[in-house]
Short mmCIF file of C-alpha atoms in Angstrom, two decimals:
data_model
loop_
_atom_site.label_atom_id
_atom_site.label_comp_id
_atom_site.label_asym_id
_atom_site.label_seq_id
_atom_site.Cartn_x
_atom_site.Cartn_y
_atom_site.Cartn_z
CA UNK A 1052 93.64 -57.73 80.18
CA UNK A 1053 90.64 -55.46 79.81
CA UNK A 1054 88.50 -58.45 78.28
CA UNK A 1055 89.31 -60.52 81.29
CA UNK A 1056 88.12 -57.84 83.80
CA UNK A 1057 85.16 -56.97 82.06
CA UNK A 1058 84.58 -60.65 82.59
CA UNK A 1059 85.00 -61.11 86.28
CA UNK A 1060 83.02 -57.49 86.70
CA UNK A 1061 80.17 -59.52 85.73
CA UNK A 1062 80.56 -62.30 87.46
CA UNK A 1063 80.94 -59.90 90.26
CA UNK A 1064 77.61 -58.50 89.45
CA UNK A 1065 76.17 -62.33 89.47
CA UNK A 1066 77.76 -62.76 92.89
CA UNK A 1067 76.49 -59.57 93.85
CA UNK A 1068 72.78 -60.03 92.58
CA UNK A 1069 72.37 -63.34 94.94
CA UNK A 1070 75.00 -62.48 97.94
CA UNK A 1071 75.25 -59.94 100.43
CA UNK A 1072 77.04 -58.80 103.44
CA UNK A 1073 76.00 -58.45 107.08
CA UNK A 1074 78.10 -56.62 109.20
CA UNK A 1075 77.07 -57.95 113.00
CA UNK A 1076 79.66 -57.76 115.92
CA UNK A 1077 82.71 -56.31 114.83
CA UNK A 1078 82.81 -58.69 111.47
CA UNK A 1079 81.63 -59.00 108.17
CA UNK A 1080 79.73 -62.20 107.39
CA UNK A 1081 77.90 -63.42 103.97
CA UNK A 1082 73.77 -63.77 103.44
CA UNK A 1083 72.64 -65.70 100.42
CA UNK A 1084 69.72 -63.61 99.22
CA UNK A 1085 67.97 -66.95 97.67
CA UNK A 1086 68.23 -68.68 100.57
CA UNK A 1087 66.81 -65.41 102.42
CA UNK A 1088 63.85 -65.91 100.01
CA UNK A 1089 62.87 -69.17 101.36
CA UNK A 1090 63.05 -68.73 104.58
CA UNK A 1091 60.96 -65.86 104.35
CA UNK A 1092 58.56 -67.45 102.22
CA UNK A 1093 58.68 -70.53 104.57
CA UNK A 1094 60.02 -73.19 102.27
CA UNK A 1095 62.76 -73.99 104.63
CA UNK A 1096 62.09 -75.16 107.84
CA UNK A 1097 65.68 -74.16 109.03
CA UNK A 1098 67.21 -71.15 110.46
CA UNK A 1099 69.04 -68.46 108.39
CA UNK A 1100 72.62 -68.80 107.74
CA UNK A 1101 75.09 -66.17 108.14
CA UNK A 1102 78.72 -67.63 106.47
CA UNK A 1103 81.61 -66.60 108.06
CA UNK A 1104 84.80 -65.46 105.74
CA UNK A 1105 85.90 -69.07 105.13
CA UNK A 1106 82.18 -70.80 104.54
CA UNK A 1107 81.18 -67.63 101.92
CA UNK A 1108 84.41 -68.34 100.25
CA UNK A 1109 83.60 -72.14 99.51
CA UNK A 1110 79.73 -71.14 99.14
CA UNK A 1111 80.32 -67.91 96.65
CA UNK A 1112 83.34 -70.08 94.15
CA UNK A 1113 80.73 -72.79 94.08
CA UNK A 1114 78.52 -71.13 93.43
CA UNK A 1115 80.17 -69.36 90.41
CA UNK A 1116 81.45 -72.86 88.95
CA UNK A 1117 78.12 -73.84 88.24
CA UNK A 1118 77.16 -70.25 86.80
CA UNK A 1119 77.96 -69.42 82.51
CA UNK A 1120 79.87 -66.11 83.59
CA UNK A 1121 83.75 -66.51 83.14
CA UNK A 1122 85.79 -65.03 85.72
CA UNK A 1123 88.39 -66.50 88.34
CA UNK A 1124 86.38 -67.62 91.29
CA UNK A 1125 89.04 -66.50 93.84
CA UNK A 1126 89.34 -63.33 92.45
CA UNK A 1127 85.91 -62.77 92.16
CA UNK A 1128 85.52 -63.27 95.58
CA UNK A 1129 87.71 -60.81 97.07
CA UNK A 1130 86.90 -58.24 94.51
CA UNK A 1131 83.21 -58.82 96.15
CA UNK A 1132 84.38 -58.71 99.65
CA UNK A 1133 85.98 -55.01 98.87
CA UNK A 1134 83.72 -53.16 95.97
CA UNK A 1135 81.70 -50.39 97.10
CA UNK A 1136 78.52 -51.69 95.18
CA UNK A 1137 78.40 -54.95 97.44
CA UNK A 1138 75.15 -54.77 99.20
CA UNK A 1139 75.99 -54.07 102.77
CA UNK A 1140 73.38 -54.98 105.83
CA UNK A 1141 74.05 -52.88 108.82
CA UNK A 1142 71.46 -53.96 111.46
CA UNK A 1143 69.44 -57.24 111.91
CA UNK A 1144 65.63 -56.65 112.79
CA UNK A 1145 62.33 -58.76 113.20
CA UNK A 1146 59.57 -56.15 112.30
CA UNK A 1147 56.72 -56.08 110.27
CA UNK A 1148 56.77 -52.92 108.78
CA UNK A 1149 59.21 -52.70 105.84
CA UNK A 1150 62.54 -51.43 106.84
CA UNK A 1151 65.70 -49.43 104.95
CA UNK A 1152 67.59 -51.54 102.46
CA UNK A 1153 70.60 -51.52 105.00
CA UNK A 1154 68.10 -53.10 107.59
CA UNK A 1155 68.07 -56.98 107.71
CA UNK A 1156 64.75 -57.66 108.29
CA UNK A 1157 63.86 -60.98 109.46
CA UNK A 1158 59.67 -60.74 109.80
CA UNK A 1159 57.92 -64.32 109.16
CA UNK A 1160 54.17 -63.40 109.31
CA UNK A 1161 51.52 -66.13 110.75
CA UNK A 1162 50.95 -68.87 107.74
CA UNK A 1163 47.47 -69.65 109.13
CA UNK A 1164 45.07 -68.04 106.74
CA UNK A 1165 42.32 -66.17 107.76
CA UNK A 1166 39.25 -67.34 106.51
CA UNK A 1167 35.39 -65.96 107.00
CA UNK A 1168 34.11 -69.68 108.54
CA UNK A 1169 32.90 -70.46 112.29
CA UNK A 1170 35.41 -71.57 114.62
CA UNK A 1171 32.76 -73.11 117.64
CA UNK A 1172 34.63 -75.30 119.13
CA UNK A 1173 38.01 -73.48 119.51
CA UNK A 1174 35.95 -70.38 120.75
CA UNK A 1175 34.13 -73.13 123.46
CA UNK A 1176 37.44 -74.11 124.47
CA UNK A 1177 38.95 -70.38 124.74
CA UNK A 1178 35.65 -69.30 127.09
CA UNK A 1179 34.34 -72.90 129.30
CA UNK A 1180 38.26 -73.98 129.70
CA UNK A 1181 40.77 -71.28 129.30
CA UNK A 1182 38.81 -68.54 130.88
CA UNK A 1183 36.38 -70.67 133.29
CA UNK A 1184 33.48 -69.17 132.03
CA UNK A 1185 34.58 -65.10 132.93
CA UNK A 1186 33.46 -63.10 130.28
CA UNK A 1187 35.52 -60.24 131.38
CA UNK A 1188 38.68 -62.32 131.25
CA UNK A 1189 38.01 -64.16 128.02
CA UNK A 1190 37.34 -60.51 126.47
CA UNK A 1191 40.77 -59.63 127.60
CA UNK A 1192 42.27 -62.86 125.93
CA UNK A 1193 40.73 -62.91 122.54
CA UNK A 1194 41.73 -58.71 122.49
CA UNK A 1195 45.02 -59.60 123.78
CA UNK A 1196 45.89 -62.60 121.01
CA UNK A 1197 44.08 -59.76 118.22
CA UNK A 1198 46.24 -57.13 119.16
CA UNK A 1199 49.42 -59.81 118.85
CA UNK A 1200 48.08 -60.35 115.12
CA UNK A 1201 47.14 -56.89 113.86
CA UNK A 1202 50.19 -54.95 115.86
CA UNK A 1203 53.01 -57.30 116.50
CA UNK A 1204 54.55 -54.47 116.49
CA UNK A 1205 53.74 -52.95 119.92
CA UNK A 1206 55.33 -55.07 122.69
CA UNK A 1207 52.44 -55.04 125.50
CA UNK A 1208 54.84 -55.64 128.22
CA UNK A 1209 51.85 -58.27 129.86
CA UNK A 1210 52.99 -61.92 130.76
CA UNK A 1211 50.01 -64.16 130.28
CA UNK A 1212 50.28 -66.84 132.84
CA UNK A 1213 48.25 -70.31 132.71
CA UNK A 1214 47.32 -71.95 136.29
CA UNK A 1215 45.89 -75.10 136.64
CA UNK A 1216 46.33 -78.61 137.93
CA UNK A 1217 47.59 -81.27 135.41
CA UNK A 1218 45.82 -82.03 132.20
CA UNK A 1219 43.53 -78.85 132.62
CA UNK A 1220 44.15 -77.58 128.69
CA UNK A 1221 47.11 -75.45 129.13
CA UNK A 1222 49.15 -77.36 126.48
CA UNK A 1223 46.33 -77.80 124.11
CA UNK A 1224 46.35 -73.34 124.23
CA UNK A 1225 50.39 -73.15 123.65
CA UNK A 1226 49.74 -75.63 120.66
CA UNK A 1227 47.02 -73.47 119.05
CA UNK A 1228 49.60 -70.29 119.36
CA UNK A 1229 52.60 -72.13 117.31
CA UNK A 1230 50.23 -73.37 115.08
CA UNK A 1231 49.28 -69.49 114.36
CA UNK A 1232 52.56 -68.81 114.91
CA UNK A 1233 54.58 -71.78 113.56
CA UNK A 1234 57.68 -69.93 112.57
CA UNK A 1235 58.19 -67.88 115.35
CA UNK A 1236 56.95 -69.14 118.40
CA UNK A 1237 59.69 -71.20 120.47
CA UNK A 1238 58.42 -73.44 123.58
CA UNK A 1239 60.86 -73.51 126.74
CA UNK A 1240 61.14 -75.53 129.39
CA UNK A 1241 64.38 -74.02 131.11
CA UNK A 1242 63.98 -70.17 131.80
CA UNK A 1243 67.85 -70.61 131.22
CA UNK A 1244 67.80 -70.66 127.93
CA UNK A 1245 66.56 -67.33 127.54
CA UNK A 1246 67.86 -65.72 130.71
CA UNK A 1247 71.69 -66.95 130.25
CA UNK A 1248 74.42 -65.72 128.64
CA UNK A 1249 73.81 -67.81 125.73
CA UNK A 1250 70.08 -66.61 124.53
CA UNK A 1251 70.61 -66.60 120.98
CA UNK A 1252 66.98 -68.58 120.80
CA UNK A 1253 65.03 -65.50 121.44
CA UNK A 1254 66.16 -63.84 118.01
CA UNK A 1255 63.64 -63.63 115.15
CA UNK A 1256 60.76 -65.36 117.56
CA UNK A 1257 57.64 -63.55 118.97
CA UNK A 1258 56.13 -66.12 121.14
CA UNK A 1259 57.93 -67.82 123.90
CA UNK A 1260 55.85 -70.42 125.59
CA UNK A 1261 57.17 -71.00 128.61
CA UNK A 1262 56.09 -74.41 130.56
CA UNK A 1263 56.73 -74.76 133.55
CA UNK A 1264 59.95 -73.16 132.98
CA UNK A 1265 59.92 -71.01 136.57
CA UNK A 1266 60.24 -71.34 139.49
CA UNK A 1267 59.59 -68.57 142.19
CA UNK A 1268 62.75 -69.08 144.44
CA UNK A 1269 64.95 -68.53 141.45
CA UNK A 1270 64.81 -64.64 142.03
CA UNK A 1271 68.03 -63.70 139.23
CA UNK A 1272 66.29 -65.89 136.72
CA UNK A 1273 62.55 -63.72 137.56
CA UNK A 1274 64.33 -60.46 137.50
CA UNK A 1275 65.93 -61.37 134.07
CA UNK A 1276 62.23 -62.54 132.47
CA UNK A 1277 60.87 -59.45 134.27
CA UNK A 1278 63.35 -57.19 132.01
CA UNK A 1279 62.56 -59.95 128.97
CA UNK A 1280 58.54 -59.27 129.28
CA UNK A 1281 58.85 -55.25 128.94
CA UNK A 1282 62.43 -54.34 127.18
CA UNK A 1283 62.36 -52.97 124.01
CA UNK A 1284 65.62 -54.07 122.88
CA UNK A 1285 67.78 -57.07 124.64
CA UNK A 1286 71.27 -58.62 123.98
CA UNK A 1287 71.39 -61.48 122.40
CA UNK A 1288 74.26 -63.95 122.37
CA UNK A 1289 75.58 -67.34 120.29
CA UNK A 1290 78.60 -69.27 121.77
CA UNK A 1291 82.06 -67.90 119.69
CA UNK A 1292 80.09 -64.58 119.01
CA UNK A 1293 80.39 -61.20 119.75
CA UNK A 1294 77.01 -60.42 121.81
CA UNK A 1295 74.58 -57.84 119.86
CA UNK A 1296 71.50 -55.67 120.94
CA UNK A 1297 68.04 -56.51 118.86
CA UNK A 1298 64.49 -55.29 119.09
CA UNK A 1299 62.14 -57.34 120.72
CA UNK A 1300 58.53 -57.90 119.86
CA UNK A 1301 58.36 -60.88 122.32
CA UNK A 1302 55.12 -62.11 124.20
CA UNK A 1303 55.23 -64.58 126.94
CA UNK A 1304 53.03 -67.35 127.67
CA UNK A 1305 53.52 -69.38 130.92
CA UNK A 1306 51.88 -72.72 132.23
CA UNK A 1307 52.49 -73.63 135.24
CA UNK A 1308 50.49 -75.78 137.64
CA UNK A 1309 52.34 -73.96 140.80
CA UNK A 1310 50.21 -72.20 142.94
CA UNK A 1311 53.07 -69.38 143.72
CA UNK A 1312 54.79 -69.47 140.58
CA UNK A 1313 55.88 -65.37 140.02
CA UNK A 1314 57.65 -62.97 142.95
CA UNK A 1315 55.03 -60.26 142.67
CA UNK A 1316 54.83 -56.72 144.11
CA UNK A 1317 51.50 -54.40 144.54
CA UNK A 1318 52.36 -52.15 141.91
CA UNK A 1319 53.39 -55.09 139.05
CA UNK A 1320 52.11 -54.31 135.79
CA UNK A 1321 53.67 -57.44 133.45
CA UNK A 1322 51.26 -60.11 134.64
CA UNK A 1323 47.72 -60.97 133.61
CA UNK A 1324 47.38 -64.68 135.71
CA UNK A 1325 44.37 -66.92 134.22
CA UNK A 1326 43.02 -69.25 136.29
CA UNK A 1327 42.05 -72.68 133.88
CA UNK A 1328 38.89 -74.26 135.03
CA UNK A 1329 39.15 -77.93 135.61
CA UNK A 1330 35.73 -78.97 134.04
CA UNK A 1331 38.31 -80.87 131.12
CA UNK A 1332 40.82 -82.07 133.20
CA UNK A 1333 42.15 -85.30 131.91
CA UNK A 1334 39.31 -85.63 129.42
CA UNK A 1335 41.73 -86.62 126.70
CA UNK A 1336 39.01 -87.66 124.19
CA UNK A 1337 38.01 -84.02 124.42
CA UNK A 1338 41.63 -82.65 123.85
CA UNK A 1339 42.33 -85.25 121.37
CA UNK A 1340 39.00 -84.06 119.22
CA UNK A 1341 39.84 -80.42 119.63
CA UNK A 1342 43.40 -81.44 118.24
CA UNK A 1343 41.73 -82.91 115.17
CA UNK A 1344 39.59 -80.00 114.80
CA UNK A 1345 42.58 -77.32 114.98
CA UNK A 1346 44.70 -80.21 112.27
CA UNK A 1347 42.18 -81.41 109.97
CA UNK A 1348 39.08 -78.49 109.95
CA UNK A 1349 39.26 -74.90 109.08
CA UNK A 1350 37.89 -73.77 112.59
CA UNK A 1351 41.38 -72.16 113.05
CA UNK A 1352 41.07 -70.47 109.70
CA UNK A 1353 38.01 -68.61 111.13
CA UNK A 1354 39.93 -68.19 114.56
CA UNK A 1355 42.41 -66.16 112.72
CA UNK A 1356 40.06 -64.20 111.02
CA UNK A 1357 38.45 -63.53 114.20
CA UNK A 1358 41.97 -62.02 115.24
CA UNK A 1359 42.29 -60.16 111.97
CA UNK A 1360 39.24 -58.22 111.92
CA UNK A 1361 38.31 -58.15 115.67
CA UNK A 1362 38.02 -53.97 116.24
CA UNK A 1363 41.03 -52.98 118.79
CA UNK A 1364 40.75 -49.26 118.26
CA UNK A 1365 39.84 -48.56 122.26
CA UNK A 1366 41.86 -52.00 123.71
CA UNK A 1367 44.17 -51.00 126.00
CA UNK A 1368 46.56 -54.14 126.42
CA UNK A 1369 48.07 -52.96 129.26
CA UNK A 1370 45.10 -52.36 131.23
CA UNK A 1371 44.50 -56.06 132.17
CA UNK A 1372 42.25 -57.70 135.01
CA UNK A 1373 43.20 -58.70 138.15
CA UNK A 1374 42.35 -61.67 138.79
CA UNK A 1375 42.43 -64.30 142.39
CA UNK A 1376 45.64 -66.02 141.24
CA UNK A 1377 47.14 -62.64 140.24
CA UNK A 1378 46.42 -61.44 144.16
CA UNK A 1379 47.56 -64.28 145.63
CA UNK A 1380 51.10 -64.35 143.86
CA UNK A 1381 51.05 -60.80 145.42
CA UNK A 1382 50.24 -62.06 149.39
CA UNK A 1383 52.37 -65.29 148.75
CA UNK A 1384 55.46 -62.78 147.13
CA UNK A 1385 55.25 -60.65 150.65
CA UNK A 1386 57.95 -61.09 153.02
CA UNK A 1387 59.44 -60.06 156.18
CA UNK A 1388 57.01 -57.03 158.17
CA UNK A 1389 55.05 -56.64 155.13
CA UNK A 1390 54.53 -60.63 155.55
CA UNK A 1391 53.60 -60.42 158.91
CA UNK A 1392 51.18 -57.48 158.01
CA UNK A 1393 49.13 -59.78 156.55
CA UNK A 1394 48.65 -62.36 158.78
CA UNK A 1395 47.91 -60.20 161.41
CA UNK A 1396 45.40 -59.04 159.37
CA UNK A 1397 44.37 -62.49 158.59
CA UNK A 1398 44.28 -63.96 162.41
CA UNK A 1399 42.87 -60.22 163.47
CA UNK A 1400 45.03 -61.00 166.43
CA UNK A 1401 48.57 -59.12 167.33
CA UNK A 1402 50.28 -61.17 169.42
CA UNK A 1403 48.12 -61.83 172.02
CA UNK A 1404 45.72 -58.73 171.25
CA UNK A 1405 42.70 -59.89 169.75
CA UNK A 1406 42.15 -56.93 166.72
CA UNK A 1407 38.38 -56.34 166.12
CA UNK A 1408 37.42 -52.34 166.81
CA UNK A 1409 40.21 -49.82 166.11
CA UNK A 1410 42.91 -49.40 168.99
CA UNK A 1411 46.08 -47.78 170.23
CA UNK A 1412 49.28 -49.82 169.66
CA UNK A 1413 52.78 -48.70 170.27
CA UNK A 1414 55.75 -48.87 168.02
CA UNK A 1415 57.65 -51.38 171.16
CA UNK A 1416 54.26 -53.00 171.25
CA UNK A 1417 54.17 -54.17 167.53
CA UNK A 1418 58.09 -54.38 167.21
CA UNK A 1419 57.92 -57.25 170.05
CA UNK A 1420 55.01 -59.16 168.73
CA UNK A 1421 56.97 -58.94 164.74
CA UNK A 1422 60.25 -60.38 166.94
CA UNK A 1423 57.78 -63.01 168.39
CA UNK A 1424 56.24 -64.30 164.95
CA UNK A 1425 60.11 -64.04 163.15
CA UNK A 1426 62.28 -64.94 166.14
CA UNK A 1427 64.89 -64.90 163.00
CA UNK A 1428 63.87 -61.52 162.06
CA UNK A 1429 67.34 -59.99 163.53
CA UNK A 1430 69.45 -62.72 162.52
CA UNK A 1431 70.93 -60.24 159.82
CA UNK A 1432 69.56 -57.14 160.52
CA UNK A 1433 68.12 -55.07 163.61
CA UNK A 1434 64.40 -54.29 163.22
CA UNK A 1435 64.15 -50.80 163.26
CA UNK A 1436 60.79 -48.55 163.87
CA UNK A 1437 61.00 -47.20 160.41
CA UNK A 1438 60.55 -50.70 159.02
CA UNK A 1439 57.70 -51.58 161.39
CA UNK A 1440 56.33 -47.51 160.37
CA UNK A 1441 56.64 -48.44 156.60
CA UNK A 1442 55.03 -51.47 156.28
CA UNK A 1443 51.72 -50.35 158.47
CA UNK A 1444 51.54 -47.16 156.14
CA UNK A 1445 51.94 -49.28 153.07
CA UNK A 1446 48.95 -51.80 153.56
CA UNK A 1447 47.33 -49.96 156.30
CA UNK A 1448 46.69 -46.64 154.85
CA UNK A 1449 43.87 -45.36 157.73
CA UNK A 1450 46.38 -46.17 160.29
CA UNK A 1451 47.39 -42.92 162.01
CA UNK A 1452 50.75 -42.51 164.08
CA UNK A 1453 50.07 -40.90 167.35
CA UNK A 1454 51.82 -40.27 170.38
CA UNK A 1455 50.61 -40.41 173.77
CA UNK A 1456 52.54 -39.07 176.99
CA UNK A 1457 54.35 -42.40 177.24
CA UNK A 1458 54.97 -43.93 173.90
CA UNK A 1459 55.06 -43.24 170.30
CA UNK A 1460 52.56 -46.04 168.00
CA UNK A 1461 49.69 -46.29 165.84
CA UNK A 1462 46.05 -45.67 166.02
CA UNK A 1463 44.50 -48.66 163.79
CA UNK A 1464 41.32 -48.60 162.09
CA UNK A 1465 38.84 -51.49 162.42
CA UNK A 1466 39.52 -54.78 160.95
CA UNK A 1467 37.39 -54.50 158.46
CA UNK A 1468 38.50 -51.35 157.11
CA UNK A 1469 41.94 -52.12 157.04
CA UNK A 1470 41.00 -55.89 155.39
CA UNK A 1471 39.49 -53.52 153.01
CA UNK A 1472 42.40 -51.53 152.68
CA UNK A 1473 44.71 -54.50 152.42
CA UNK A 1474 42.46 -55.96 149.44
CA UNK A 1475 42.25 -52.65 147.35
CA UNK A 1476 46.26 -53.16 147.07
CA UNK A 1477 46.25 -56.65 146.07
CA UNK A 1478 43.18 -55.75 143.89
CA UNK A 1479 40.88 -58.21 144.71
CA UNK A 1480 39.24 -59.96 147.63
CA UNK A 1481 40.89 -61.77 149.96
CA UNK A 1482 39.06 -65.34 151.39
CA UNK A 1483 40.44 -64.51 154.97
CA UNK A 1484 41.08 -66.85 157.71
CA UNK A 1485 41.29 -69.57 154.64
CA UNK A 1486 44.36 -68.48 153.22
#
């Protein structure tokens, strides 16, 4: 009796050397450490399994059939499931610093390596295409993609959204990123999928490429990527599995060719919006030749070790440029008074007022002329003076309430100031009377 568990203690130890456990929503399921190996050294292209009771039963007493360590598979097996020195994971993560030995950690670092060679053709393509020629949003870009690869670990809570007509390069920039990224970069073209119930997807990625995946009237599905782009930690869920909180490292990388494609308020700080330049568009012997560069050269080699070694000590990644796009998803996200704000300020006419030098204008005054533009305006609410008071405070900032003997209003600056004031919010000029 003692020779026979003497034997199935080490084919426990086997068992134990090359399985553990994970315990993940209220159950305990198995991880083959060799098959943890390759995926982290890439030589399987497929996700990680996790094997329920039944599967690590099968997997383990196979396992041990093929092994030269006697012992009774079945016995084996639930001695494993129950000793104390069975390696026990407590938490799933995907970070790369190195974690506790009870931490699963799930890191896949870029497989692109960094090489010391020129990369003149990607960089042409980053600054002509991608950035239309702006220095100062280029510099942004190529800090923002270097920060990604030398501190994955701090989330910048910054969208990076792609505008342009069809065939402008957008793709081409998504493909360079999973090609950096191959492992962990997953391409969407449903916001669904990572803003239902079922967003098991976003687990053990860091780049979601989203392609024309939004669209602005679907305000739950906004709110949810809103949360997605700055959230530390989010729950993920699989179908038939308890849901489970992870960390997330994501970054998000939109294309869209919508010209309003994000609800966005004055003070939002997750979006840097880069307008594409057009010079390319539909020049596919270009994009097919900068494809065949980034496949067959090592230009990407040296674009990586631009990313590497670029010096990010003073980059702030959430101080980002404004940009024309990024206003105008601002003035095209404003609705109601704040809406009608702005085309007042547009027409520099208020009702029938023409609005040039600054003037007297009475609370009734600019409640009747709202009711005039939004004859719907009351159709579920009564316009109240506060409203009308808030929204001429908020993007009007030099108009002064005042009373006079006979009514209670605003004194309003000149136009021009308060177009001034109007485009300080937004943060950039405004092309009036064109927009």
């Amino acid at each position: 009796m003692g020779l026979v568990q003497s034997q199935a203690m080490n084919a426990l130890q086997l068992v134990q050397q090359n399985f553990s456990l994970l315990k993940m929503g209220g159950q305990f399921l198995v991880v083959d450490e060799g098959e943890l190996t390759q995926y982290r050294l890439g030589t399987i292209d497929q996700e990680l399994n996790f094997y329920n009771e039944r599967n690590s039963k099968i997997l383990i007493e196979r396992f041990l059939t093929n092994q030269p360590v006697p012992g009774i598979p079945k016995q084996v097996f639930l001695q494993y499931l129950n000793d104390p020195n069975t390696h026990v994971y407590n938490e799933i993560k995907f970070h790369p610093k190195k974690q506790p030995k009870n931490i699963l950690n799930l890191w896949v670092p870029p497989i692109i390596e960094p090489i010391d060679t020129p990369y003149l053709e990607i960089a042409d393509f980053l600054y002509s295409v991608i950035a239309s020629n702006d220095s100062i949003i280029f510099e942004y870009l190529i800090n923002y993609l270097a920060h990604l690869y030398q501190k994955p670990e701090e989330k910048p809570g910054i969208m990076v959204a792609l505008m342009s007509a069809q065939g402008c390069g957008k793709g081409v920039f998504m493909q360079m990123l999973s090609k950096i990224w191959s492992r962990t970069t997953l391409m969407i073209n449903d916001i669904e999928s990572i803003t239902g119930r079922f967003n098991l997807c976003l687990e053990r990625k860091l780049i979601i490429n989203l392609d024309e995946a939004m669209y602005v009237n679907d305000n739950a599905g906004q709110e949810k990527l809103k949360n997605l782009i700055t959230e530390p930690y989010i729950n993920v869920e699989a179908k038939h599995q308890m849901p489970r909180t992870v960390n997330s490292l994501h970054r998000f990388f939109l294309a869209t060719n919508h010209e309003h494609f994000l609800r966005t308020s004055k003070d939002d700080r997750r979006l840097f919006a880069v307008p594409i330049s057009s010079c390319r568009q539909n020049d596919h012997q270009y994009f097919n030749q900068l494809m065949d560069i980034m496949n067959n050269t090592d230009q990407l080699n040296g674009f990586v070790h631009l990313l590497k070694t670029k010096n990010i000590r003073d980059f702030n990644v959430r101080l980002r440029p404004k940009t024309q796009i990024h206003a105008m998803q601002i003035i095209r996200s404003l609705q109601g008074i704040d809406r009608w704000v702005y085309e007042i300020l547009n027409t520099k006419k208020i009702g029938p007022t023409n609005w040039e030098d600054d003037f007297f204008i009475s609370l009734n005054d600019l409640k009747y002329c709202y009711k005039e533009h939004d004859y719907q305006a009351q159709k579920y609410k009564t316009i109240q003076n506060e409203d009308i008071k808030s929204s001429i405070n908020k993007l009007i900032p030099s108009a002064q309430e005042h009373r006079t003997a006979t009514s209670r209003g605003f004194n309003l600056p000149h136009i021009n100031l308060a177009r001034k004031e109007f485009e300080e919010i937004v943060g950039k000029t405004v092309d009036w009377e064109k927009t």
